Coordinates of C-alpha atoms and ligand atoms in Angstrom, one line a residue:
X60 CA 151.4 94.4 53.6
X61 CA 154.9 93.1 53.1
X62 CA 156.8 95.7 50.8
X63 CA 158.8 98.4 52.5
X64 CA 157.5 101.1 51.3
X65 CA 153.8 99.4 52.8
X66 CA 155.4 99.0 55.9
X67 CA 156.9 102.2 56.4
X68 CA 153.4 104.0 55.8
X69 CA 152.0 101.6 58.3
X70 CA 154.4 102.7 60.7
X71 CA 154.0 106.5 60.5
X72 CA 150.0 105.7 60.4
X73 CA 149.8 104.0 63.9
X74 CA 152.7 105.7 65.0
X75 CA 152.0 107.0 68.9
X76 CA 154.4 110.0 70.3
X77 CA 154.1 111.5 73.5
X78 CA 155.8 114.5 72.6
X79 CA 156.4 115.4 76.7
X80 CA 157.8 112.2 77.6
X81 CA 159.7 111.4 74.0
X82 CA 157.8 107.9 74.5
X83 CA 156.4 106.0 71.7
X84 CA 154.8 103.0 70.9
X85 CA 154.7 101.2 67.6
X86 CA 151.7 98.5 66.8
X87 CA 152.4 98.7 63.1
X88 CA 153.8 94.9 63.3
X89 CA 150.9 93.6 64.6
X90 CA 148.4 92.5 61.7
X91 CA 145.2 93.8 62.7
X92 CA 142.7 95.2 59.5
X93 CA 140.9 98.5 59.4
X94 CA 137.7 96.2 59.7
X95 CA 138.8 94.5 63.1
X96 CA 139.6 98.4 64.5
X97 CA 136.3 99.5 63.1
X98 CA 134.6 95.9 65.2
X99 CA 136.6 97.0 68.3
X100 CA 135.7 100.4 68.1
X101 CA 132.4 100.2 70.4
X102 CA 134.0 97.8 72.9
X103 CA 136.6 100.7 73.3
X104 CA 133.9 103.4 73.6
X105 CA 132.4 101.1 76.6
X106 CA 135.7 100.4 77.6
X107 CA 136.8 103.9 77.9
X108 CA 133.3 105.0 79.9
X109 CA 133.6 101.9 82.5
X110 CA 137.4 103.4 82.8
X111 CA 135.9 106.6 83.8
X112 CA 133.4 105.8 86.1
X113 CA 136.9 103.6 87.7
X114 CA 138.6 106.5 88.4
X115 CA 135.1 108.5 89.6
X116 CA 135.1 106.2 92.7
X117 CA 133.2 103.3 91.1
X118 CA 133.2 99.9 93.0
X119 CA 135.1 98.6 90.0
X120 CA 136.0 95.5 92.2
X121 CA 132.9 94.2 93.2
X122 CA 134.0 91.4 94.6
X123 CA 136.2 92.6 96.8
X124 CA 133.2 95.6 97.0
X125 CA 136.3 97.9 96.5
X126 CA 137.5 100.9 94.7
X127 CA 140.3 101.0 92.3
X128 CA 142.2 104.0 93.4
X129 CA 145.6 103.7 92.2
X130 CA 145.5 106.0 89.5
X131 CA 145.2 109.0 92.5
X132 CA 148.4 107.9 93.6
X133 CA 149.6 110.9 91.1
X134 CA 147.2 113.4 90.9
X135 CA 145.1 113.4 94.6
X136 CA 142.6 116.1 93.3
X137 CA 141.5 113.3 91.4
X138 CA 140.3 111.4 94.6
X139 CA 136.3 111.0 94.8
X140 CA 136.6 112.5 98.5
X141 CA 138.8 114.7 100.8
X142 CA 139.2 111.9 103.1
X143 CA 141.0 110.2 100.5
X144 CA 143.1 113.3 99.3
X145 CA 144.6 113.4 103.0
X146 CA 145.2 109.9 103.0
X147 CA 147.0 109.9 99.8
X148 CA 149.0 113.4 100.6
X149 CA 149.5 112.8 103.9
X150 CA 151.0 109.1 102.8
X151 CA 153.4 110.7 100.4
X152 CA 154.8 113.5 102.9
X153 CA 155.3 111.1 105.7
X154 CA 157.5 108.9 103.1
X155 CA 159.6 111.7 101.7
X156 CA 160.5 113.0 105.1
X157 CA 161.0 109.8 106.6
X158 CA 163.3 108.2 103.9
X159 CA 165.0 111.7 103.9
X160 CA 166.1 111.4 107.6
X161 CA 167.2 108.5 107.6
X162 CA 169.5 109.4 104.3
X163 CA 170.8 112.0 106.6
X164 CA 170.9 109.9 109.8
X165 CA 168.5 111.8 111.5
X166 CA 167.1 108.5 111.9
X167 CA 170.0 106.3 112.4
X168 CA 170.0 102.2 114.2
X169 CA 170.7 102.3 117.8
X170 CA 174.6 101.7 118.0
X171 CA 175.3 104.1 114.8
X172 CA 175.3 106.9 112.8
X173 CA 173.4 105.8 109.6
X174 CA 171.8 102.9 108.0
X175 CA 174.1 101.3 105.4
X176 CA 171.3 98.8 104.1
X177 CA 167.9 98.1 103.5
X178 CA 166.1 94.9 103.8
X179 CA 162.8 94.6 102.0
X180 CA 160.3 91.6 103.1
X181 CA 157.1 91.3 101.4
X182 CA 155.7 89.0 98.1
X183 CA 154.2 89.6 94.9
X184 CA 153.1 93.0 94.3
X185 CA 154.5 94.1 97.9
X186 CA 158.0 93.0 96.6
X187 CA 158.3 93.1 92.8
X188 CA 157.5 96.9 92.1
X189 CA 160.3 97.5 94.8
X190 CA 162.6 94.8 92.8
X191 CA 162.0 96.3 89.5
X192 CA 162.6 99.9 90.3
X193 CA 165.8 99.2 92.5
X194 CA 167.4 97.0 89.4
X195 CA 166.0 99.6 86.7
X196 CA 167.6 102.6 89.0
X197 CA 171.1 100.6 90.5
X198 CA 173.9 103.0 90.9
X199 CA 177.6 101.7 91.8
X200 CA 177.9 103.5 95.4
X201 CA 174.1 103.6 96.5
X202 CA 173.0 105.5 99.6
X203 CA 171.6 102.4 101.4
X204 CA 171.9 99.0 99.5
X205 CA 169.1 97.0 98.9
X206 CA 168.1 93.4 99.3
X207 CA 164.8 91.2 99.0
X208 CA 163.8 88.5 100.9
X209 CA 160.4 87.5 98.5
X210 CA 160.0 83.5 99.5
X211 CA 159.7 81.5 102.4
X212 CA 162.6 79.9 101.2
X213 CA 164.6 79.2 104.1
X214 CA 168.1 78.6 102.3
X215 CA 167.7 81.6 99.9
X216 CA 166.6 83.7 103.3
X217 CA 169.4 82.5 104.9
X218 CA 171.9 83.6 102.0
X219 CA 170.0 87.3 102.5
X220 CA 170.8 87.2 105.6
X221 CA 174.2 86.1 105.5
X222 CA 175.5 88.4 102.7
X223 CA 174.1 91.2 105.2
X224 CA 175.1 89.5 108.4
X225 CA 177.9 92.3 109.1
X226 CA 175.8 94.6 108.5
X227 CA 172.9 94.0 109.9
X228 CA 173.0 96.5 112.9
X229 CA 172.8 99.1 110.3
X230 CA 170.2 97.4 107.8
X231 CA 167.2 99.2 107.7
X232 CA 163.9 96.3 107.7
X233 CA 161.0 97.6 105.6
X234 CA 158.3 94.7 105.6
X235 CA 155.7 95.1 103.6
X236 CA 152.2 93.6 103.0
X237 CA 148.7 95.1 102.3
X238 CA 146.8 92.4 104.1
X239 CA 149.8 92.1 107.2
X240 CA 148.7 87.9 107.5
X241 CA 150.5 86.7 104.5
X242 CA 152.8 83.4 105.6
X243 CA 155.7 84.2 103.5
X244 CA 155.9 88.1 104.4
X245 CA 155.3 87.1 108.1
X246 CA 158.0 84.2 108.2
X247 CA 160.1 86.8 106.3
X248 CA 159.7 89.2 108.7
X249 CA 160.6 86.2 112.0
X250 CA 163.4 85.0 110.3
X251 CA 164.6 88.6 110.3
X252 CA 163.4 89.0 113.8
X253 CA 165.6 85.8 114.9
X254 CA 168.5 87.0 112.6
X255 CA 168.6 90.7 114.6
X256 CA 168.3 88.8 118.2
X257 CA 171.0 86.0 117.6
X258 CA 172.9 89.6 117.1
X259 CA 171.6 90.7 120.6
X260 CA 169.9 93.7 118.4
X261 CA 166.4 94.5 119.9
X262 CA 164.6 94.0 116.2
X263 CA 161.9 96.8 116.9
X264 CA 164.4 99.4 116.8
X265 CA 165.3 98.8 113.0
X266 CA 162.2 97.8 111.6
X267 CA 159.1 99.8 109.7
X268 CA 156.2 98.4 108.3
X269 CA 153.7 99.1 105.2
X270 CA 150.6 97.9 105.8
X271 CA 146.6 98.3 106.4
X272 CA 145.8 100.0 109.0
X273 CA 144.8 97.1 111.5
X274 CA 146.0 94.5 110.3
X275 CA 148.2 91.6 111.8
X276 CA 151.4 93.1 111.2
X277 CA 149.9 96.7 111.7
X278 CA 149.2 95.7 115.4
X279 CA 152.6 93.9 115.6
X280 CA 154.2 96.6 114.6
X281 CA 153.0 99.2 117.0
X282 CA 152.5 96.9 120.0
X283 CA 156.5 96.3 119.6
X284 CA 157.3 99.5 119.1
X285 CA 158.8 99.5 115.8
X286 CA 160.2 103.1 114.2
X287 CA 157.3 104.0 112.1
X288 CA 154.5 102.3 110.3
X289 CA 152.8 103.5 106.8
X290 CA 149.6 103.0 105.3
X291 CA 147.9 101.0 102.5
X292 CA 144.9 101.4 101.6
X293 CA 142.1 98.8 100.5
X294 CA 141.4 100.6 97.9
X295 CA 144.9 99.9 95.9
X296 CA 146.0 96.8 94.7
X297 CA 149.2 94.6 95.6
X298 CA 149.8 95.2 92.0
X299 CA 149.4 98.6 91.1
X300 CA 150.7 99.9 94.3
X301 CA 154.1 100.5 93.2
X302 CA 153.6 103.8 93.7
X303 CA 151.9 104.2 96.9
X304 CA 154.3 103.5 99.9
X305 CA 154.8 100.1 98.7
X306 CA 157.1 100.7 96.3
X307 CA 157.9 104.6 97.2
X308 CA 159.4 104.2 100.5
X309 CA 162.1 101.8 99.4
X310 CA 163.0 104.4 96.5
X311 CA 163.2 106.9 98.1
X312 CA 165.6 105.2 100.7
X313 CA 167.7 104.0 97.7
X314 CA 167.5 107.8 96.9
X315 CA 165.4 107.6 94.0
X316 CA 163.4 110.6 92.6
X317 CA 159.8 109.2 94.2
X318 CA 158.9 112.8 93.1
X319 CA 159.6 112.2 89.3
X320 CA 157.9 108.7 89.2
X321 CA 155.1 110.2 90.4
X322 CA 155.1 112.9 87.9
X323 CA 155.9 110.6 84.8
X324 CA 152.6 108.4 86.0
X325 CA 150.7 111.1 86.0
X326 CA 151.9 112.3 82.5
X327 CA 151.0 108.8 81.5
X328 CA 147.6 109.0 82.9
X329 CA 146.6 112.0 81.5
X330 CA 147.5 110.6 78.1
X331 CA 145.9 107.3 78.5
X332 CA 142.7 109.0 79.8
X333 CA 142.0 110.4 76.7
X334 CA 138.5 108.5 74.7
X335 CA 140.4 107.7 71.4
X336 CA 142.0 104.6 70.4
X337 CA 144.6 106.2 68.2
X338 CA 145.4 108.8 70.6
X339 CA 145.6 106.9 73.6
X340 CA 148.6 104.3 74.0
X341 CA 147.1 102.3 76.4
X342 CA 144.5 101.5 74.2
X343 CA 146.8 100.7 71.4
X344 CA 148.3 98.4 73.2
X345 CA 144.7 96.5 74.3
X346 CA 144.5 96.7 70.3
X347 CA 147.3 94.7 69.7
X348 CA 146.7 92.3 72.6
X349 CA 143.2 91.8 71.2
X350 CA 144.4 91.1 67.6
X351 CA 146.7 88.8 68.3
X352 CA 145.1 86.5 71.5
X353 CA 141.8 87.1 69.6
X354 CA 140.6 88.6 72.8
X355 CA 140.8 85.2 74.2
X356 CA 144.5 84.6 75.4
X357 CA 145.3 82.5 72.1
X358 CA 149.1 83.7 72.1
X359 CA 151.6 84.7 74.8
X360 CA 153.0 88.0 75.4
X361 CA 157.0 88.2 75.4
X362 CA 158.4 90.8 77.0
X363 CA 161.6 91.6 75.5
X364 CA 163.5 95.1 77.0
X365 CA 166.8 95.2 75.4
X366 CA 168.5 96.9 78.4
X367 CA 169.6 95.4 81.5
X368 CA 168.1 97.5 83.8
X369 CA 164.6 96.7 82.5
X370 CA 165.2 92.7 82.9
X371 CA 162.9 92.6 85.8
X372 CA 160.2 94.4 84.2
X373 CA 159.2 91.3 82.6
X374 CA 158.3 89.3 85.9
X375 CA 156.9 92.6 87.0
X376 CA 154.5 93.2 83.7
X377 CA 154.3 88.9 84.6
X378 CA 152.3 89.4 87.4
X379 CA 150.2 92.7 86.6
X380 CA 148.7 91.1 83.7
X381 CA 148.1 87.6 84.8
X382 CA 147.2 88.5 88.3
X383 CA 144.7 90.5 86.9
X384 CA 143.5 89.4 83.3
X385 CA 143.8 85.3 84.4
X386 CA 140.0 84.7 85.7
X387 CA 138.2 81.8 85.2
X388 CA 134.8 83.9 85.3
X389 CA 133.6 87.2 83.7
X390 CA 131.8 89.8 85.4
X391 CA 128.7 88.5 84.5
X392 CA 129.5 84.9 86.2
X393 CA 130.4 83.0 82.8
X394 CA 132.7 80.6 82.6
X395 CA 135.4 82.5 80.2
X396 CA 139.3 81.0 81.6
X397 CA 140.5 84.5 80.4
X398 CA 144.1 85.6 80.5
X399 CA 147.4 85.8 78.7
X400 CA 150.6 84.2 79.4
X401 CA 153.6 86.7 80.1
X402 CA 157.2 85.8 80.3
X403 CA 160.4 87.6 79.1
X404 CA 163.8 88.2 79.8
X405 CA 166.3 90.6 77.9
X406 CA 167.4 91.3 75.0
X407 CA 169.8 90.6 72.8
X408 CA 170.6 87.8 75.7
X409 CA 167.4 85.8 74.7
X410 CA 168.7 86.1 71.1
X411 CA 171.1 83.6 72.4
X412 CA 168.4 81.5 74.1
X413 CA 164.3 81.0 73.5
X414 CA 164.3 83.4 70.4
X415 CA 165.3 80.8 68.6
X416 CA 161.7 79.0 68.6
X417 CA 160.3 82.5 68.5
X418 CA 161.6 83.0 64.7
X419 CA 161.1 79.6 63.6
X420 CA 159.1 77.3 65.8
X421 CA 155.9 77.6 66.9
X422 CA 153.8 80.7 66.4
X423 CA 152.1 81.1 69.6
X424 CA 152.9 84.4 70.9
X425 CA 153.5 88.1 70.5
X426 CA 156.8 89.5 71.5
X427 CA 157.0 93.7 72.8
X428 CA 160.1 95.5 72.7
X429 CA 161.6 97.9 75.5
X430 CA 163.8 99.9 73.1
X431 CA 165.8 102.5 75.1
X432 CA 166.7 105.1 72.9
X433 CA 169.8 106.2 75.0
X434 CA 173.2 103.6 75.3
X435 CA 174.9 104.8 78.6
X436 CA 174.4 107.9 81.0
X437 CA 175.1 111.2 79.5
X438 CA 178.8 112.4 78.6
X439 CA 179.8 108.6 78.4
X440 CA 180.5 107.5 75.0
X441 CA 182.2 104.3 75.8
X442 CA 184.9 102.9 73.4
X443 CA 184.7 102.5 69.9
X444 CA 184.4 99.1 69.3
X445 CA 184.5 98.7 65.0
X446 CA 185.4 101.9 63.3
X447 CA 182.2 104.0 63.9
X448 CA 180.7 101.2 66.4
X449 CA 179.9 101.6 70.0
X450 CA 178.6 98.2 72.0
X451 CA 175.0 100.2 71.5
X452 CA 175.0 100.2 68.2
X453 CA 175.4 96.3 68.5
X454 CA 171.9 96.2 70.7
X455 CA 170.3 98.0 68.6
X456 CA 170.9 96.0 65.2
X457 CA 170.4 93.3 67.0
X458 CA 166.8 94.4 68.2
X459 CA 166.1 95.9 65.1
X460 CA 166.9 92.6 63.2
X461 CA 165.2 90.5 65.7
X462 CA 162.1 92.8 65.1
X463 CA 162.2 92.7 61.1
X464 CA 163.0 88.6 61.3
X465 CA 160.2 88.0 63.2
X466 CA 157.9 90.5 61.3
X467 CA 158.7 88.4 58.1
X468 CA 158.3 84.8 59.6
X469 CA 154.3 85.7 60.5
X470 CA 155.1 86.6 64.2
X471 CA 153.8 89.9 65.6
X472 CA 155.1 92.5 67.5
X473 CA 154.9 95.6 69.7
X474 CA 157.9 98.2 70.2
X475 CA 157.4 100.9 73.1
X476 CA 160.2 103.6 72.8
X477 CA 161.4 105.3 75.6
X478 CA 164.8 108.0 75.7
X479 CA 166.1 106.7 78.8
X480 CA 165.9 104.1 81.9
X481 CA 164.9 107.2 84.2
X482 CA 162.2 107.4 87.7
X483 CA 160.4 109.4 85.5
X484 CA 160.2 106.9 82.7
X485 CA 159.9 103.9 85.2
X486 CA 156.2 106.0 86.6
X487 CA 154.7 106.5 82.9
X488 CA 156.0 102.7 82.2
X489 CA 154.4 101.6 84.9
X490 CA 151.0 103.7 84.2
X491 CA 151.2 102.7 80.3
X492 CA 150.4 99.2 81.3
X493 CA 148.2 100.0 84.5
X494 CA 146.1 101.3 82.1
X495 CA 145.8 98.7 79.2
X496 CA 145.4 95.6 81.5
X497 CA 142.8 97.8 83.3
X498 CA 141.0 98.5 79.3
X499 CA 141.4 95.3 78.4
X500 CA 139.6 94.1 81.4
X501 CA 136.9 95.9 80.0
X502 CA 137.3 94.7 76.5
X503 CA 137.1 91.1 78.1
X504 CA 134.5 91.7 80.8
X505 CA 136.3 90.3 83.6
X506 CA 137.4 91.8 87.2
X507 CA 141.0 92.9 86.8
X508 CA 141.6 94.4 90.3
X509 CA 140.7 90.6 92.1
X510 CA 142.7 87.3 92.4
X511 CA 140.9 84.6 94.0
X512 CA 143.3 82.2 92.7
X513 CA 145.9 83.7 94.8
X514 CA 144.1 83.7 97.7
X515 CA 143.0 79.6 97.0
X516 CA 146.8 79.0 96.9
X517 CA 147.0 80.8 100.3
X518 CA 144.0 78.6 101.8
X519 CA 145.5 75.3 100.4
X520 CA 148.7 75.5 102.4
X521 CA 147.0 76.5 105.5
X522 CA 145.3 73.1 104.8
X523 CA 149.2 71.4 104.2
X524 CA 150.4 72.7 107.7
X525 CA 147.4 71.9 109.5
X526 CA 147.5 68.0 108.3
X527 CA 151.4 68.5 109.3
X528 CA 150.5 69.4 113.0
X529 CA 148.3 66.7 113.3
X530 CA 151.0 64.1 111.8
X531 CA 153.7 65.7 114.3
X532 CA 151.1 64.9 117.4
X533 CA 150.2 61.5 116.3
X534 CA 154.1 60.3 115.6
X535 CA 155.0 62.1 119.2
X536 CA 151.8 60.2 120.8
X537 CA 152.2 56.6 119.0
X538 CA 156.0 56.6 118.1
X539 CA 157.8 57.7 120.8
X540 CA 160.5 54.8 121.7
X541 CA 160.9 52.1 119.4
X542 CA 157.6 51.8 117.6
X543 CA 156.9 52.9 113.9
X544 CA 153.9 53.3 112.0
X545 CA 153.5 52.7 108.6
X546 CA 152.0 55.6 106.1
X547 CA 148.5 53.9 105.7
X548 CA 148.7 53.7 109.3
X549 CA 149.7 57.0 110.2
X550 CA 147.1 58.6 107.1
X551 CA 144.5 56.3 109.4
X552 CA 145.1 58.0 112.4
X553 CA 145.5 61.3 112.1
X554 CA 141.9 60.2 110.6
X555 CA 142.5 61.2 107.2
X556 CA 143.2 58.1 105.3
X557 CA 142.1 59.6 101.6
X558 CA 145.2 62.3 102.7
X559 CA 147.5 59.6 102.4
X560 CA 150.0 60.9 99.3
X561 CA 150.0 64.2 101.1
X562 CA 151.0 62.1 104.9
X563 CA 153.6 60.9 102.5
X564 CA 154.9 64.2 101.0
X565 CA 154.8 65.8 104.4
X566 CA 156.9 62.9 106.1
X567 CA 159.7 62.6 103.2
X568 CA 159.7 66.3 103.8
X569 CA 160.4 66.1 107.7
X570 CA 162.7 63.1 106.6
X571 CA 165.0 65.2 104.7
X572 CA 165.2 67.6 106.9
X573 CA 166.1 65.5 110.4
X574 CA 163.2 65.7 111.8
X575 CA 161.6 62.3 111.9
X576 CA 162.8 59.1 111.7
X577 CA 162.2 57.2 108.4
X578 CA 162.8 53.8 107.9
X579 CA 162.6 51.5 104.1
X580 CA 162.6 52.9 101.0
X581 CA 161.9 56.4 100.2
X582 CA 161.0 55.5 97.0
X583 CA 158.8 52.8 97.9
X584 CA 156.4 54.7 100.0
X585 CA 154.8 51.2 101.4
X586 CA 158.0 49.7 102.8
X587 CA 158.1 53.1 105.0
X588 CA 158.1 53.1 108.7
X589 CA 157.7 56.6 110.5
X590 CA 158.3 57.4 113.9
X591 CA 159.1 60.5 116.1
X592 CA 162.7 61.3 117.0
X593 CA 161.3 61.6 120.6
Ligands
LIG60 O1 148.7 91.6 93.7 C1 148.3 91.0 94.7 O2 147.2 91.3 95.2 C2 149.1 89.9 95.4 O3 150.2 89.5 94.6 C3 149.7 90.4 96.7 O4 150.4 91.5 96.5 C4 150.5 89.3 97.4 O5 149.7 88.2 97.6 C5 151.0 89.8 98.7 O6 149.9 90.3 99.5 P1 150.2 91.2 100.8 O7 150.7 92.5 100.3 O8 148.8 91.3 101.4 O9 151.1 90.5 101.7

């Protein structure tokens, strides 16, 4: 399959065009047979039935014993019950008025006539759906400005918060998370809090929050008296709710079509619902996946958009498929370590940097291309760089030549098409891969729409800060004054001695940061002496 003439029929054979949208995807340079389609072709047919039954109502995460409903984001009639339709249209109405008045200053900060700025709090999928979208849809001289605080990071929250420290009487707080208990959301948010009342500005009056109904920050909310609160629903994951209020409220702030996001999603969906592998694009690109990680994550998938706009959409696709294809178990309880590794940047920028070792080192990975068919916004040409040349041009070749080089050293690849970095584009991008980490799932028998790993992570800290406390009393109870206590000593009697590395990452920790005093070696952790700066 190497001639030109091979590869060009292979192209216009596996070809998919969404005539609608002008989107296409391009599997041709993957190396899959017509014997390994004709294997796969039951696991798609069971694939594409379990899908259905998904978006019937099914408890398609049963371990969380919950719906998957994001795919009625877009088309509510599609909801298994009216309950849900109300939810979903009632959700959507209160954003677009909301973010509407406040555009017009209708709902305005205490002391002035319009919000200049929003701040967004929230983590993982309650923070980079809203990051993506606001980078893919910048504009020089945007309604209200946007910023992230994503980390409980203190220094990079306190650079947040500086750059918006004139402004923050007119910033705008949307926090966001599903479960309203997660620590770095809710330090987020009392950094913020602290931030507004070092100002003398009563916090309540300038924040909104996205959240399940009755949850920690849903009862914080309204007990202070914040400006509004929207829902989220259990029934919606952290990762596929960039298009429920999660990632629709602050576009619509920023002024972006929510309207046509919604509508290219649920373009996308009707296209990916459709029972044929050849027809669907989704399922082409669970075909590709397949082929080349041999259904077993055995190769990483690098995301490559060549356009600036799109960089983010790497650490976005990042999370949705590792979040939800990286399980240790399958549905059925075996032990599978499923996944695949996601990582990406932009091109031709990465030409300059890792894609060296994709053409000629090892062979681990696939690579997909973001090709955006369009160089700038309408009516601007730009200048003419060569005769005949325009900077585009340059992209282009470059991606094109990247492509072919790879193609011809044994490495894979995907290309997905699209006219233009649009809302509408961003909603069926966004439901494309919804819907081929949700058939792969299938394909691979495990729970997509779960992440117990994250949720360990979350535990395991609590654990950290907990042993911290307990080192705090025990140096303000026996180290008060002059006397010290060694590590072993101090592991002893907080009466975990087996915890003794972590008593010593905890005090160098406090050490650094004033607030013990540390005697000896840092570097030698038994010459240390620890005591209280009581
Ligand atoms: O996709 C997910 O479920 C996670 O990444 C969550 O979005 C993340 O942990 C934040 O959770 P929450 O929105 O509950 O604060």
């Amino acid at each position: 399959m190497n001639s030109a003439t091979e590869l060009w029929q292979r192209y216009q054979d596996w070809l998919y065009y969404h005539e609608e949208l002008n989107f296409y995807v391009d599997i041709s340079r993957i190396r899959f047979t017509a014997d390994f389609v004709a294997q796969m072709q039951p696991k798609f047919e069971k694939a594409f039935a379990d899908m259905q039954a998904l978006e019937a109502g099914a408890i398609a995460n049963p371990d969380e014993d919950r719906m998957v409903g994001h795919y009625w984001l877009r088309a509510p009639e599609l909801a298994p019950n009216e309950s849900l339709k109300h939810d979903i249209t009632s959700t959507l109405s209160k954003v677009d008025t909301f973010a509407k008045k406040v555009i017009k200053g209708e709902i305005h900060p205490p002391h002035a006539a319009k919000f200049t700025d929003i701040l967004s709090i929230g983590i993982g999928g309650s923070a980079l759906g809203p990051e993506f979208v606001a980078q893919a849809m910048a504009v020089t001289n945007p309604l209200l400005n946007i910023s992230f605080i994503d980390n409980t990071d203190p220094d990079g929250i306190d650079l947040v918060l500086g750059q918006l420290s004139a402004r923050l009487a007119t910033t705008l707080v949307v926090v966001i998370s599903k479960s309203g208990g997660t620590p770095e959301a809710a330090n987020g948010m009392k950094e913020a809090k602290y931030a507004y009342e070092q100002k003398g500005l009563e916090f309540n009056r300038y924040a909104v929050a996205i959240t399940g109904e009755g949850s920690k920050l849903d009862r914080i909310a309204k007990e202070e008296g914040w400006i509004d609160t929207f829902a989220m629903y259990d029934w919606i994951g952290g990762r596929t709710s960039e298009l429920s209020a999660v990632g629709l409220l602050p576009a619509a702030l920023q002024g972006i079509d929510i309207m046509a996001m919604l509508e290219g999603a649920k373009v996308m969906d009707e296209a990916t619902r459709i029972a044929n592998l050849k027809q669907n694009p989704a399922a082409l690109l669970a075909l590709a996946w397949y082929s080349e990680t041999n259904g077993k994550g055995e190769k990483d998938m690098v995301i490559l958009p060549y356009k600036d706009r799109l960089l983010l959409f790497s650490r976005y696709l990042q999370q949705l498929v590792m979040e939800s294809l990286g399980k240790e178990k399958d549905l059925d309880g075996n032990t599978v370590y499923q996944g695949i590794a996601v990582y990406g940047n932009k091109g031709s920028t990465d030409q300059h940097a890792y894609v060296q070792q994709l053409r000629e080192g090892v062979n681990n990975f696939f690579a997909t291309f973001i090709e955006v068919l369009s160089d700038r916004a309408p009516g601007n040409k730009g200048p003419e760089l060569e005769p005949g040349i325009f900077a585009g041009d340059f992209l282009s070749g470059f991606w094109q030549g990247t492509r072919k080089a790879l193609y011809e050293n044994g490495r894979g690849s995907i290309t997905v098409s699209i006219p233009e970095v649009s809302p509408r584009m961003i909603g069926a991008l966004i439901a494309l891969y919804e819907r081929a980490v949700g058939l792969y799932g299938f394909l691979v028998n495990v729970n997509a729409y779960h992440q117990p790993g994250v949720e360990a992570g979350k535990k395991a800290a609590a654990v950290i800060l907990d042993l911290q406390k307990k080192v705090m009393a025990v140096l303000d109870a026996e180290t008060a004054g002059s006397a010290s206590l060694s590590i072993a000593d101090l592991a002893h009697k907080v009466g975990q001695p087996e915890a003794i590395e972590t008593v010593y990452l905890i005090v160098r920790h406090l050490d650094a940061n004033s607030r013990i005093n540390l005697e000896g070696n840092t570097g030698n952790p038994s010459s240390l002496r620890v005591s209280s700066l009581l």
